[in-house]
Each structure stands twice: as C-alpha cells, then as structure tokens.
Amino acid sequence: MKRILIVLIASTLFLQCTYNKKPVGLIVDKAMVVSAREEASTIGIDILKKGGNAFDAMVATEFALAVSYQFAGNLGGGGFMVYRTNKGESGALDFREKAPMSASRDMYLDSLGNAISDKSKKGALAIGIPGTVAGLFATHKKLGTMPIADLIQPSIDLAKKGIIVTEKQAKRLAKYQAEFREVNGKDIVLSLEYKVGDTIKFLQLAKTLERLSNVGVDDFYKGETANILVRELNKRGGNMTLEDLNRYEAKWRKPITFKYKDLEIISMTLPSSGGICLAQILKSIEPYQAKELKHNSTKYIQLLTEAERRSYADRAHYLGDIDFVNTPIDSLTDDAYITQRMGSFDWNKATKSSDISHGKLNGYESNETTHYSIVDSFGNAVSVTTTLNGGFGSKVFIDELGFFLNNEMDDFSVKLGTPNMFGLVGAEANSIRPEKRMLSSMTPTIVTENGKLKMVVGSPGGSTIITSVLQTILNITEFDMGMQEAVAEPRFHHQWLPDVVKMEPNGFDKETIQALKDLGYTIDISNSIVIGKVNAILVLENGQLEGGADPRGDETAVGY
Ligand code: GLY
C-alpha cells in the first residue's frame, strides 16, 4: 500500500512538472526553416546544407508548400516577402495578386446594389491574377545563388513520390470535399477519401513544376501553363486573359521600418496593411509599460484591444494599394497622431467601436494563409507569408495543371462598408479597380536589436495575422518567453468591427473574461478556435536559433 502511495505521489509530481514545463522549440547552431509542413521545412534546410542561401531556401520551400500544403501553399495565389541580409540591408517583395483588367468596382453587386453572396469567394470570378511564381523567380534573380532547377527539383520529386496525410490534414480534406465537387463539378485529386497515413501523389502538378523548371517564369505568364489556365478558367465563366497574365509583375517595395523601445521592426508595406497596423498598435501601447501588466490579464487584453480597435478603424478607411491610393503612411504612424488617437482610452470602460471612426489626419482571410521563416548560416533572414485567401482559395482546381486558384478578389471592399469573409469592412481606398492589388493583412516581419538579427516572425489568419504577430513579439520582448512558448501562448484579437474581442477557447480564465465583460467588452470565445499559426525563429543570446512552430497546425522547425 505504502509503495503504491509513493508511486502515486511521484507520478503526480512528475506530471505536474511536465505540465508546468515551458515549451522549448528546436534549438540549432546554424540555420533553420519553420513552415507549415515538415516536408517543406526539410526541403528548405537541405538547400541550405548544400550551400544555398536563405533566398534559395525560400524558393525551394514555397514550391514544396505548393505540393505538400495545398490548403494555402500555392502556385495560384500570392504573398509578400520581407528580408534582411547579413550586411543589414532590408527589402520587401510584393507578389500579391491583382484584379484582372476587366474587373470593375461593382462587379460583385446585383442590380439592387447588394453583394452577391459567394461570387467574390468561390468559383472562377473570385480569382485574382496569381503572383507567387513571379515572386519566386524575382527573388531568385535578385538574391538567389543556386540554379533554379535545383530549387524546384525536390518539389517535383515530392509531387511524384507523394505526401503522407496527417491527422489535421485528413480532417481538413473531409471538411472541404463537398465544396471541391460543387465548384469543380466532379471529383478532383483532393476530393477523394483519405485517411491518416495515406499517400497522395500529384502527377499533374509535377508536370507543371517540370515545365517551370525547364522554361522558367514565362511558362506561367506567357507559355503553356498560361494558355491552359486561361482556356480552363474561361470555360468556367472566369475573366482572366492572357494579357492579364503577361502584364503581371512582382514589385520590390520599401518595407515599413519603425522602433519599438530598443527594437527595430521591419515589416510589410502596402498593399499589405500588416506593417502599418503593427507600427500603429505597438506605438499606441509603448507608453503604457506592458511589461508591468500580467500577461493575458484583463488590463493587458484591454490595452491591446483599444490600440487594435483604433488601428483597424484607420485600416478600413485609409488603406489600399499604394499604386492607386495616396496613403498617408507617415501621418498614420506619426507619434503625435498615435498619442491623440489613444487620448480617448479609458481603463474604466470599453470604448465603443461606434464612437471610433478613422482618425483625422493633418495632411478578417481566414486562417488559410501560410507563413514560413528562414535564417541561413550566413546570417540572412527571410520572412514570407503567402496565400490563396480562403482554404484552397476559390476551390477552382485545374486538373491539367494540378493546382488551386485563389479567391483573393474577396479582399477588396466588394461593397463599401460591408464586411468581407473576415468581417473586415473597407472603403473607397480598397475598392476594385482593374489591375489594382487588394488590401492584405499579411505581416511578414523581421526584428533586430542593437543592429543584430533577433527574430523572424509571421502568421496566417486573415485579419488576425497582425494581432498574432504583435502578441508573439510582445511575448518575447515584454514577457521574456522563448520562441516556442511565445508561439504557443493563447491569443486574442479585436479589429474595430465587429466590436468583439475574439479569444481562443481554454486560454483565458473565467475571472479575466468576466472582468472584461464588466468593463463593457463583448467577448467571443466560441467562434475563434484558432487565432493565427505563427512560425518564427528567435536568435538566442549565445547566437543559437530557437524555432517556434505553432502547435495549432502541422508546423515544423527543421535546422542544423
Ligand atoms: N488573404 C488574406 C490577407 O491577405 O490578408
């Protein structure tokens, strides 16, 4: 009996220790890739081991995600890349989709001016001109070192060999099967029934990748792939033309850079709102000493919520494609403006979103985006977020090419003032125009301290991307967490409209939630199962790298 008691006490203590133990990510000396699939992270790291740099690894990882993570990894979508070289030079690449030339402001409205449900979300008319392939080739041309064929070959091999279905993937595929059939009018490779452990081969996609490897970027925008794409989309009522594809180009942009305390933050500029909103929110909370508030306490949630509310109100009014809209970025991130915006913040009660409009200046995606972070042994860092918008985008799958097309047109303000699929409302700045890029929330970010690389971070999550990146940075800098711990912590989100604080279930105690309700906050804990899936890398004080691979998905860190 005594022995049983001792064993029981020892097991309880052991379980408690295990339970209380902080999660620690993979720690390596030299280089790391953290992405949504183990196969993609491994392919990226193999390129680094062969002497490629972070940009080579980016190209290889993205092609591998297009095979292994078709939920969001893609050839038929777009994204953004922020980088910092080992010499301290930073830059950003915009390979966001854009509207076809035939697009028009009211193309998703009926004769009464009402938004036609699903037209901007599903099917051939929801598709923006894809940018990912242009982005990868542009990155390779400017910053890569290995032959492009060597970067694509591992993904051709993977597509032929097949990927192994994970538990989360099996559930996801089951969820989307009916929509795949509805949109495509027949079964496609991913609408067949798959169990955990099954192998799925993508032979058509392998052929498309082989053509890209042999012919180059022109295959996608001018050649055989372009012709098949336009022919097949036209059959399905789409509006993409060969000229649309010919005219597409990825654009190098100047990233948003700003200081938060001792940190320098480099993030994405328009047409993503990510960097501007991240700057606004961090600057709004800087005077309040977040460190002294308990992590995820009522006051901490209140402070971030009020800063987010004001920033997302500005986002809805002012932000759109910088090539079309004259956006006052400097004014929106100006210290005096931010102080004035936070002037109405009151610790004793929630501000109502109906009382907050965009500020007067002097002068929601989904979780179906994906992010990966890379650091190479030379000290280059790359932060990339790419997307099809919704899960599997428009659900339009071209058999002959083997890939899905995005539904990025829904990121425009389809009807001014009416929420999109993330509940985000927009104004004229983000209205549809031919060849305009739709506003994004993607926030690929790099953080430095005293001129040295500190963190590479980013997330999927539609409108929640910005707040997921924000909380991860604060977890590290204000609450001294490690990378894996920072990524795994429960998150919350507010985006001005709807006037609700979304919180991850099981992450917050009842007292905190009740105190927020008492202050006038509306809490939604039921519909927000997952907020973001952050993949990040932290440079530790001894120079080693710690990976943060979000346990909310199949995310995996691989390094050496
Ligand atoms: N499609 C989600 C975003 O770009 O924010």
Coordinates of C-alpha atoms and ligand atoms in Angstrom, one line a residue, residues 96 365 369 387 389 408 411 422 440-442, ligand 1:
R96 CA 0.2 40.0 -54.3
E365 CA -8.8 35.6 -44.6
T369 CA -2.7 31.7 -45.5
T387 CA -2.0 32.8 -49.5
N389 CA -7.1 33.6 -49.3
E408 CA -8.3 36.9 -53.4
D411 CA -10.0 41.0 -50.0
F422 CA -13.0 38.1 -42.2
S440 CA -3.9 42.4 -47.3
S441 CA -3.2 41.8 -43.6
M442 CA -0.1 39.7 -44.2
Ligands
GLY1 N1 -6.0 36.9 -47.8 C1 -5.7 37.4 -46.5 C2 -4.8 38.6 -46.5 O1 -4.2 38.9 -47.5 O2 -4.8 39.3 -45.5

